[in-house]
XYZ file of C-alpha atoms in Angstrom:
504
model
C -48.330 23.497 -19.722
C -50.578 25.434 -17.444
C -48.189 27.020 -14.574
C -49.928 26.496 -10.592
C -48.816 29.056 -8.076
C -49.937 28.837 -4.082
C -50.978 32.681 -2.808
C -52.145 34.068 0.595
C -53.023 36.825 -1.175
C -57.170 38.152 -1.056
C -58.871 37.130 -3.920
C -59.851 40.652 -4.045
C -56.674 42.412 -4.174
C -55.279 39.486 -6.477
C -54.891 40.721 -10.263
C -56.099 38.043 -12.742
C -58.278 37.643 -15.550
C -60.940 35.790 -13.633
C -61.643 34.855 -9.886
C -63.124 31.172 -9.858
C -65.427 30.530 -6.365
C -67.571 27.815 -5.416
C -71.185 27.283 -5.048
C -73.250 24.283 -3.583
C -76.654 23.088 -4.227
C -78.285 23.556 -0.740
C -81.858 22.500 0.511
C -83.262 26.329 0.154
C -80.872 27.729 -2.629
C -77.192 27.914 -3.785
C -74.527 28.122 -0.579
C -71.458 30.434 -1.175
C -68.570 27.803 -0.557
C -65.942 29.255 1.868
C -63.057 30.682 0.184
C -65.357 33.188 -1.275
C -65.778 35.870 1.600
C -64.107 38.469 -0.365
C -65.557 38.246 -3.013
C -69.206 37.701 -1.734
C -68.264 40.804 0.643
C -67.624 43.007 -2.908
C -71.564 41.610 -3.850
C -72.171 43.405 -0.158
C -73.006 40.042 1.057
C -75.625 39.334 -1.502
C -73.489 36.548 -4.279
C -76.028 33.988 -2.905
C -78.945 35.855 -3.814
C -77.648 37.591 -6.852
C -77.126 33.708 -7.998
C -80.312 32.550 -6.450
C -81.751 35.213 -8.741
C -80.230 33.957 -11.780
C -81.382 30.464 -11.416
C -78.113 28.955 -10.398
C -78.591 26.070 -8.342
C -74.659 25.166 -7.429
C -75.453 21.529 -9.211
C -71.864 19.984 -10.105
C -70.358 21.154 -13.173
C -72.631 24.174 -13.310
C -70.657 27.242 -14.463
C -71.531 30.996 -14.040
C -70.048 33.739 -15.409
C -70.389 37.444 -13.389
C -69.379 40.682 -14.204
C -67.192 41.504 -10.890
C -68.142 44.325 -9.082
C -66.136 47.366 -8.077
C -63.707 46.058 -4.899
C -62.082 43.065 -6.887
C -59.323 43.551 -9.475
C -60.810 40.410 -11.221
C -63.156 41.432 -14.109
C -65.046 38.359 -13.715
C -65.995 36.612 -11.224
C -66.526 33.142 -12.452
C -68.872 30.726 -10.156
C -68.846 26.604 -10.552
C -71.005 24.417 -8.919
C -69.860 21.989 -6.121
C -72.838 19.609 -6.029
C -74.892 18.885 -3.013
C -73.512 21.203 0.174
C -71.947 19.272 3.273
C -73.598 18.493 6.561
C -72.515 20.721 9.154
C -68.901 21.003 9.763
C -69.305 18.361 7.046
C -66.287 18.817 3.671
C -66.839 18.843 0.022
C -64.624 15.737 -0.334
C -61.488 15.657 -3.143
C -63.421 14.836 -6.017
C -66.250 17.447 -6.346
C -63.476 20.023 -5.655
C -61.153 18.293 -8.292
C -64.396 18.449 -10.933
C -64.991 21.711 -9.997
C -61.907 23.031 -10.780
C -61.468 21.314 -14.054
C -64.334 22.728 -15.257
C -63.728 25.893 -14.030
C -60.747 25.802 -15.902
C -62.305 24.456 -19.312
C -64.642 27.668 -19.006
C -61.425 30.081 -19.492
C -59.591 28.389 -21.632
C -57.480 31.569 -23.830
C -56.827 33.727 -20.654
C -53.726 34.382 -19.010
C -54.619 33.917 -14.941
C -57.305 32.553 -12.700
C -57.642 33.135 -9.450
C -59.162 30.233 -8.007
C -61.055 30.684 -4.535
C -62.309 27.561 -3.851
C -62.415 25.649 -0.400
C -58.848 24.807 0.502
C -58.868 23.616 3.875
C -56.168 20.756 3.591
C -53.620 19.918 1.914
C -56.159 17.162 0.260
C -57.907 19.801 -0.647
C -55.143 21.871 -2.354
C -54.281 18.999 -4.347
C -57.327 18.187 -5.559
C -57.996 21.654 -6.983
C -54.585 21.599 -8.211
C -54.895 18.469 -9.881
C -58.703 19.720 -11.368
C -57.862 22.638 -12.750
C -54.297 21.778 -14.522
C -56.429 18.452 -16.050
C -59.459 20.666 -17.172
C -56.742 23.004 -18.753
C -55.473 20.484 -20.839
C -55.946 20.610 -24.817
C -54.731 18.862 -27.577
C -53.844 21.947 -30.209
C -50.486 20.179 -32.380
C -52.277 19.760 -35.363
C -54.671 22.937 -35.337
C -53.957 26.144 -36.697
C -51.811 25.705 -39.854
C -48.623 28.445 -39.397
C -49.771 29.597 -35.966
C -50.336 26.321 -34.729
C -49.834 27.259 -30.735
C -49.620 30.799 -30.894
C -51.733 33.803 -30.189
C -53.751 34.983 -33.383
C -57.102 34.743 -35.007
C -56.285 31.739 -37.128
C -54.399 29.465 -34.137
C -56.375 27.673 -31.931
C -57.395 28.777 -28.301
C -54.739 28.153 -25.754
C -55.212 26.677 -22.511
C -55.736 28.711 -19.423
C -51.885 29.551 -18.709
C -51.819 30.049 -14.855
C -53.445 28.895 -11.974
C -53.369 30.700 -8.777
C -54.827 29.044 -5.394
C -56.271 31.230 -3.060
C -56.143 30.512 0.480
C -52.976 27.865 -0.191
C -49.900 28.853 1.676
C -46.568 28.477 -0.282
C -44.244 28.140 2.879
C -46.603 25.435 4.121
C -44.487 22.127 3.565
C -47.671 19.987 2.995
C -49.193 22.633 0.891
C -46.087 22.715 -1.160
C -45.489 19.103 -1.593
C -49.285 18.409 -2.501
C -48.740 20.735 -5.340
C -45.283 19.829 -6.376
C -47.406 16.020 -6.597
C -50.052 17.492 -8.210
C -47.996 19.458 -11.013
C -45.702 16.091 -11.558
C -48.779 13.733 -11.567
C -50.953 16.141 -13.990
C -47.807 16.740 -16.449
C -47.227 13.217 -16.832
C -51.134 11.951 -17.450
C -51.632 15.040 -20.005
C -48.279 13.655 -21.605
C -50.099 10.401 -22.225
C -53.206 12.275 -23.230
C -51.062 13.430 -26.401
C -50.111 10.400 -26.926
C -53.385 8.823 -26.927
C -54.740 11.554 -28.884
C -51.850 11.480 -31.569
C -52.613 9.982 -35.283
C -51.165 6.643 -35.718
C -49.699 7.811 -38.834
C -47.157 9.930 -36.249
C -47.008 7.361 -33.150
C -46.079 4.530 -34.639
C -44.334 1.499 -32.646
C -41.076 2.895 -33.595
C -41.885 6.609 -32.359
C -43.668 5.585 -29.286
C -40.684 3.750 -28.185
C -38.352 6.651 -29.252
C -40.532 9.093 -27.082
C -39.752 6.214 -23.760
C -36.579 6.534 -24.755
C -36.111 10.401 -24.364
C -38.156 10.690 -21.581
C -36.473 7.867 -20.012
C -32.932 9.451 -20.532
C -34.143 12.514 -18.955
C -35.719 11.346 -15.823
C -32.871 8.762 -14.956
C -34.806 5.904 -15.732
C -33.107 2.849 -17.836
C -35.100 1.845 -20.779
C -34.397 -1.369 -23.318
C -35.988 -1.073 -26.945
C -36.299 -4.838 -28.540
C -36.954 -4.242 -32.324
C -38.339 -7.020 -34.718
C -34.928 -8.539 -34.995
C -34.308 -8.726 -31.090
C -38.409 -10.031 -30.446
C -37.863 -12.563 -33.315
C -34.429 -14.012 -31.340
C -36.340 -13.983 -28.134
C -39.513 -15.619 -29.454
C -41.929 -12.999 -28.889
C -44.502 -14.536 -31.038
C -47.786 -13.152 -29.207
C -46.312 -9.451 -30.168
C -44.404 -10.664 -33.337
C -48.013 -12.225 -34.767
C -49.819 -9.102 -34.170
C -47.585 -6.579 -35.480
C -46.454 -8.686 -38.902
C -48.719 -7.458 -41.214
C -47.845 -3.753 -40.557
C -45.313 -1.997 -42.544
C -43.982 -0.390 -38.821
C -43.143 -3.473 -37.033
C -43.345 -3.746 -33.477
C -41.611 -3.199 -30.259
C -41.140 -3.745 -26.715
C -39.794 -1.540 -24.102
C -39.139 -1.831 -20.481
C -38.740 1.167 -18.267
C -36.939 0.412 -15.245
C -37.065 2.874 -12.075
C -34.863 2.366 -9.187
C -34.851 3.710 -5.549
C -32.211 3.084 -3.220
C -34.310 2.760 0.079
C -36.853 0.387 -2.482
C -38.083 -2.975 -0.664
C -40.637 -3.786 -3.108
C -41.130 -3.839 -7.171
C -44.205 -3.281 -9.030
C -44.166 -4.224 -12.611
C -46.752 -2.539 -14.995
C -47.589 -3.866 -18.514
C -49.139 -1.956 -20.853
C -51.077 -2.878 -24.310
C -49.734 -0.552 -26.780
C -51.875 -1.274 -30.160
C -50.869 1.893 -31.967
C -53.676 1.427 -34.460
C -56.110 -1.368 -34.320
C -58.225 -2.250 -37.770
C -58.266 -5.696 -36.398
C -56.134 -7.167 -38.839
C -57.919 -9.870 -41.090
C -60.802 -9.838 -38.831
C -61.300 -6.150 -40.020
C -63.532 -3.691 -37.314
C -66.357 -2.714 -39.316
C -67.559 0.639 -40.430
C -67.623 2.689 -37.385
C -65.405 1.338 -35.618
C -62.410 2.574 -37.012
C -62.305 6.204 -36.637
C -60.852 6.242 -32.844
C -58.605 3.409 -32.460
C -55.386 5.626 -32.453
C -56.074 5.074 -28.691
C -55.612 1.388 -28.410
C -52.455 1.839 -27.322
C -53.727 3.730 -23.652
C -52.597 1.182 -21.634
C -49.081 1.734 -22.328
C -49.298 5.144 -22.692
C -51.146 5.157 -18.841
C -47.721 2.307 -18.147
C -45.318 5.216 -19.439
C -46.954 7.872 -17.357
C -46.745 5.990 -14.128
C -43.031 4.918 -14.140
C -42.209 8.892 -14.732
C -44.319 10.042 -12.300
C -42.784 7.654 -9.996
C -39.295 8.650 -10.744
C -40.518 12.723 -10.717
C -42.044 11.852 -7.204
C -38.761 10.335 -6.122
C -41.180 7.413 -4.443
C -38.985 4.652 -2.761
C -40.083 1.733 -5.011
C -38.899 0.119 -7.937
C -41.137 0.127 -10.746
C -40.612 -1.650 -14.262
C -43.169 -0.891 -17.695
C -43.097 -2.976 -19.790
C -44.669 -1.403 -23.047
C -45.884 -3.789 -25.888
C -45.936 -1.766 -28.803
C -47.790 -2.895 -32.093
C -49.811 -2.001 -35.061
C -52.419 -3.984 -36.076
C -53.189 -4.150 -39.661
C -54.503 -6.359 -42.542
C -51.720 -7.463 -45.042
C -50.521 -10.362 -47.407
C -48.294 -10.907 -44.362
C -50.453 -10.435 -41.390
C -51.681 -13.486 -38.956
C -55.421 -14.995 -40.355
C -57.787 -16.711 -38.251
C -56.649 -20.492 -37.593
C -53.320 -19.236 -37.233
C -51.108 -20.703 -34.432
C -48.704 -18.817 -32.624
C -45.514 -20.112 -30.291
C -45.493 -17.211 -27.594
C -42.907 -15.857 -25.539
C -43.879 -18.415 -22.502
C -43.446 -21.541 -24.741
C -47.551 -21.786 -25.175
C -49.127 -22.235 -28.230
C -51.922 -20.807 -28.685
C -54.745 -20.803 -31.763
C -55.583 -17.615 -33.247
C -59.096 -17.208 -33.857
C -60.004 -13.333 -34.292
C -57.212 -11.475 -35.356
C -59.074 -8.716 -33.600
C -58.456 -10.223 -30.108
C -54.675 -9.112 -30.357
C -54.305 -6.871 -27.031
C -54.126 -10.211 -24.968
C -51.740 -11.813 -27.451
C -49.048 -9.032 -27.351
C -49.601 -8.544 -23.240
C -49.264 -12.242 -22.713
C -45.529 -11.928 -24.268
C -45.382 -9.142 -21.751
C -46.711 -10.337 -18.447
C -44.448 -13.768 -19.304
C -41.275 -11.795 -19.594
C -42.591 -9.471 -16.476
C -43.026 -12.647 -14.494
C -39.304 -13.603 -14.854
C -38.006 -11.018 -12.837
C -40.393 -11.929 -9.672
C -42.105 -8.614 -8.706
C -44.072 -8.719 -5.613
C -47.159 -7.724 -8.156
C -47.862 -7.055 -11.921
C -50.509 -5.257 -13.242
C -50.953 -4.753 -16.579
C -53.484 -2.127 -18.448
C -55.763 -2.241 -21.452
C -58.018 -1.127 -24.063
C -58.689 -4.862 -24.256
C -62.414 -5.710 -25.070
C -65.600 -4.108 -25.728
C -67.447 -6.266 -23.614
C -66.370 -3.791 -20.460
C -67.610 -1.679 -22.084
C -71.216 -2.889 -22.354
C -70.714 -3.728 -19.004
C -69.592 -0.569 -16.785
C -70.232 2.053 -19.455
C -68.146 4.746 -20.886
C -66.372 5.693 -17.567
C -65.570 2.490 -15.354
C -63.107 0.540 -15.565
C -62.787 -3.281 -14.677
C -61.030 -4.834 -12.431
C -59.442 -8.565 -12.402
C -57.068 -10.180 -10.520
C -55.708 -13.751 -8.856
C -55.818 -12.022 -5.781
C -58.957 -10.879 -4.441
C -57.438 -8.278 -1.623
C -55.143 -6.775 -4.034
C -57.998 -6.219 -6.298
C -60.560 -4.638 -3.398
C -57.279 -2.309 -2.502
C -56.907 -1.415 -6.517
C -60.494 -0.516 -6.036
C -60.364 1.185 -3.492
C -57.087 3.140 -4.492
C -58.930 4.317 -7.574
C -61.982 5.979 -5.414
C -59.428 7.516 -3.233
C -57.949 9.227 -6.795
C -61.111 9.949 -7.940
C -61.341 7.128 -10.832
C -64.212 5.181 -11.167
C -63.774 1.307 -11.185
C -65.876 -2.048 -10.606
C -63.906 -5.532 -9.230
C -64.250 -7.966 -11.878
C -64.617 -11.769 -11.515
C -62.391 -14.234 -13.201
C -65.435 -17.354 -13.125
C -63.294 -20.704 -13.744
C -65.913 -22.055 -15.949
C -65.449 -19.561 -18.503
C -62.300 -21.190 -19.593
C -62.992 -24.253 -20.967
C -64.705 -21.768 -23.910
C -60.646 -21.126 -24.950
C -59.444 -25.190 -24.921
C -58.674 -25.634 -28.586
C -57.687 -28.958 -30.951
C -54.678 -27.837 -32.394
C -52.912 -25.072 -29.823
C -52.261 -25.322 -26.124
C -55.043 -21.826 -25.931
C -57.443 -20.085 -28.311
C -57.498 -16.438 -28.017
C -61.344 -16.331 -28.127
C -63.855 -18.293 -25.889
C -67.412 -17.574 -24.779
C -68.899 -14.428 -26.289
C -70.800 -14.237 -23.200
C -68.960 -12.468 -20.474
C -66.130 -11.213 -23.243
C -64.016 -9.112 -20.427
C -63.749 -11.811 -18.213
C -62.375 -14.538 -20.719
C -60.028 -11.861 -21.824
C -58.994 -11.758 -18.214
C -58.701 -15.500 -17.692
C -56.670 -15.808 -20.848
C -54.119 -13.228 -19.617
C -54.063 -14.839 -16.186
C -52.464 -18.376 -18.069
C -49.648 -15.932 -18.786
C -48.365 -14.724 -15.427
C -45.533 -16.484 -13.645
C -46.407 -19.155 -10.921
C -46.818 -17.387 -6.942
C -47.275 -13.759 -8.586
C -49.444 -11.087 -7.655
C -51.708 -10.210 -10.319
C -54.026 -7.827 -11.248
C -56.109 -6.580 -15.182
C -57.503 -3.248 -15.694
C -59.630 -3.058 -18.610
C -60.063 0.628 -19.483
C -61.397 -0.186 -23.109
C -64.533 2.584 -21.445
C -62.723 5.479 -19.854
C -59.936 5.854 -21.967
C -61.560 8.043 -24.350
C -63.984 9.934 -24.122
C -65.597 10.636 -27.349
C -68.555 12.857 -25.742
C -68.739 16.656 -24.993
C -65.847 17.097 -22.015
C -66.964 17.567 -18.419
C -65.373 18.157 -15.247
C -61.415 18.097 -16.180
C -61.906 15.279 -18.497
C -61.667 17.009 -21.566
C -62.568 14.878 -25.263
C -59.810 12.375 -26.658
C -57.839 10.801 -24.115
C -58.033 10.819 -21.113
C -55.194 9.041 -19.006
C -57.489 6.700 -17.273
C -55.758 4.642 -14.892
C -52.575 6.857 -14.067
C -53.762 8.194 -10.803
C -54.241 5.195 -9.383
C -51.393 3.400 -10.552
C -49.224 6.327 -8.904
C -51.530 5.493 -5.676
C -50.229 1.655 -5.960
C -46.572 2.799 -6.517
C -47.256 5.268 -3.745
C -48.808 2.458 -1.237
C -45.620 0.330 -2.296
């Protein structure tokens, strides 16, 4: 893991590999951010022009590399763009500073030490660089390299940036300090579900996953409960049962149970944790196979939240519930026309085995529900239809509540995720009434997402607080990386589940 230091220090007397600095896009040319004086001083007051020269236009995401000049004990100086400069007296804002730094920090990926000089005015601002760069650090190297798989050498893959220095933040200031102790906790624990996400089902199976909760659990005080196929088939889980019975690694669910002794509230999370998806009899077809090792990053983004929350200390309890399957087509697996008795007592009608992320969450959320937290929310990689809907990088919002979705919403800008509130239209449910079950897990194939959302909704407890994030579009990204989202997973959702722990 990338290490983060705080430094008064000059960025020209600091010794690193690289000095990072910031540029915006101004009306007549590239701005020098501040945080740069030094090191535009050591261009005798010309970086702007020398940059201007070059064609650099301080666009976001735009990186430079400079030869540094005599005066700076950096031997590059590297320069990334901020986007549009601020008004007068005006600030850069969190998340072109967090982008900034993350791809900053892509750009050196294999040296030791950055220095990075970018505007660090508040502690806001420390964190978000913080958080940027040790994202855009991350990569995913466990199965590259053969025998020198994570070491230095020509055949081993190229490691991470390993340090991060921040220029201008003050160690001995106690907000400082604490918005980098966050941001090292909360980066740790979404890159952790990154490698799960990005792990080969073959290796994360049910079984492992929930041996993984375990150890982690053990080791950040949290209490965690495995049920195995013997313990779901005595309780009735037959939403998570169904799904998982036609794999030769049978399911599981795990809850994760945080506790704080000043807590006055509890937030239960649910996560769908498909560790492979072929979509059992109803089989994906070709092309649709190849990435569905991350079906399971909703309980992966579940898992990271409930550490981070312990790691943060925050004074709420928070349960995750983690509904663990794999998906596969068998002699033994669930067929279309199928009916299944879930957890709740419903029945419901099975009519595309390749609908399962509802069926195993609606076990979930029912078993959630019985221990009345003042709100669930559970997470998913549940339908394509979000993702015809907000793209590759939104994710959906539903909920029963219509103010605790706008504050969801509104919790995810402030972390710098993109997301869109969701409707749940009544109307769309009569497409699930079915002749032989009390529910059919399909309905209208018009407006997918949202009958996905009203089935789930038949599934949480009477008077509870509800909310569904579909992240079937942000969860992995399959493109070239940007900013500090790098390719694979991505650990959509954490951020701003720790900001609803944190507003708990």
């Amino acid at each position: 893991m990338t290490a983060l230091t705080l430094s008064t220090a000059g960025a020209a007397t600091l010794r690193a590999d690289a000095i990072v600095v910031g540029v915006a896009k101004g009306a007549k040319g590239p701005v020098v951010a501040p945080g740069a004086e030094a090191v535009d001083k050591a261009f005798d007051g010309k970086l702007g022009s020398v940059l201007e020269a070059l064609g650099v236009s301080g666009a976001e995401g735009e990186v430079t590399k400079l030869p540094a000049p005599s005066g700076l004990k950096a031997p590059v100086v590297l320069v990334v763009g901020l986007g549009p400069a601020p008004a007068k007296n005006g600030t850069y804002g969190t998340e072109p500073l967090r982008r900034a730094a993350g791809a900053a920090a892509r750009a050196l990926s294999g040296r030791k030490k950055a220095a990075f000089a970018l505007p660090v005015e508040t502690a806001e601002d420390v964190e978000a660089v913080a958080e940027g760069a040790l994202l855009g650090a991350y990569a995913f190297i466990a199965y590259q390299g053969g025998e020198n798989n994570g070491k230095k050498g020509d055949n081993g893959p190229k490691l991470p940036l390993a340090e991060v220095t921040l220029v201008g933040a003050k160690p001995r200031d106690k907000a400082h300090k604490a918005a980098a102790n966050r941001a090292i906790a909360l980066t740790e624990e979404v890159n952790r579900a990154r490698d799960l996400v990005n792990t080969p089902p073959n290796d994360l199976t049910p079984e492992a996953f929930a041996a993984v909760a375990t150890a982690a659990g053990k080791e950040n005080g949290i209490k965690v409960q495995v049920l195995d196929e013997k313990a779901l088939a005595k309780g009735g889980y037959g939403g998570i049962l169904g799904v998982g019975q036609g794999s030769v690694n049978p399911p599981r669910l795990v809850r994760l149970a945080y506790t704080h002794p000043k807590a006055e509230k509890t937030l239960a999370l649910v996560g769908k944790g498909i560790t492979y998806d072929s979509g059992g009899i109803s089989l994906k077809p070709a092309g649709h196979n190849e990435t569905m090792k991350c079906d399971m990053s909703g309980a992966a983004a579940v898992f990271a939240t409930v550490i981070a929350a312990a790691r943060l200390g925050l004074p709420v309890n928070v349960t995750g519930w983690l509904a663990l399957a794999e998906n596969m087509p068998s002699g033994s697996a669930t067929r279309p026309g199928d009916v299944l008795r879930m957890y709740s007592g419903k029945t419901v009608e099975v009519l595309n085995t390749d609908a399962e992320g509802r069926l195993v969450l609606a076990d979930a959320l029912t078993r959630a529900s019985e221990e009345k937290p003042d709100a669930i929310v559970d997470v998913a990689t549940l339908t394509g239809a979000m993702v015809l809907a907000l793209g590759n990088r939104t994710f959906g919002i539903m909920a029963n509540d219509d103010a605790f979705r706008t504050t969801i919403h509104k919790l995810a800008e402030q972390a710098g995720e993109a997301s869109w509130p969701m409707p749940l239209p009544a109307d769309l449910r009569k497409g699930m009434d079915s002749p032989t079950a009390d529910i059919a897990n399909m309905g209208e194939r018009m407006g997918g997402g949202l009958v996905a959302g009203l089935f789930l909704k038949e599934f949480v407890g009477e008077g509870i607080t509800w909310a569904h994030l579909d992240i079937a579009g942000p969860a992995f990204h399959e493109g070239a990386p940007y900013g500090y989202t790098p390719k694979g997973g991505t650990g959509s959702a954490i951020r701003t589940l720790v900001k609803l722990a944190e507003s708990f």
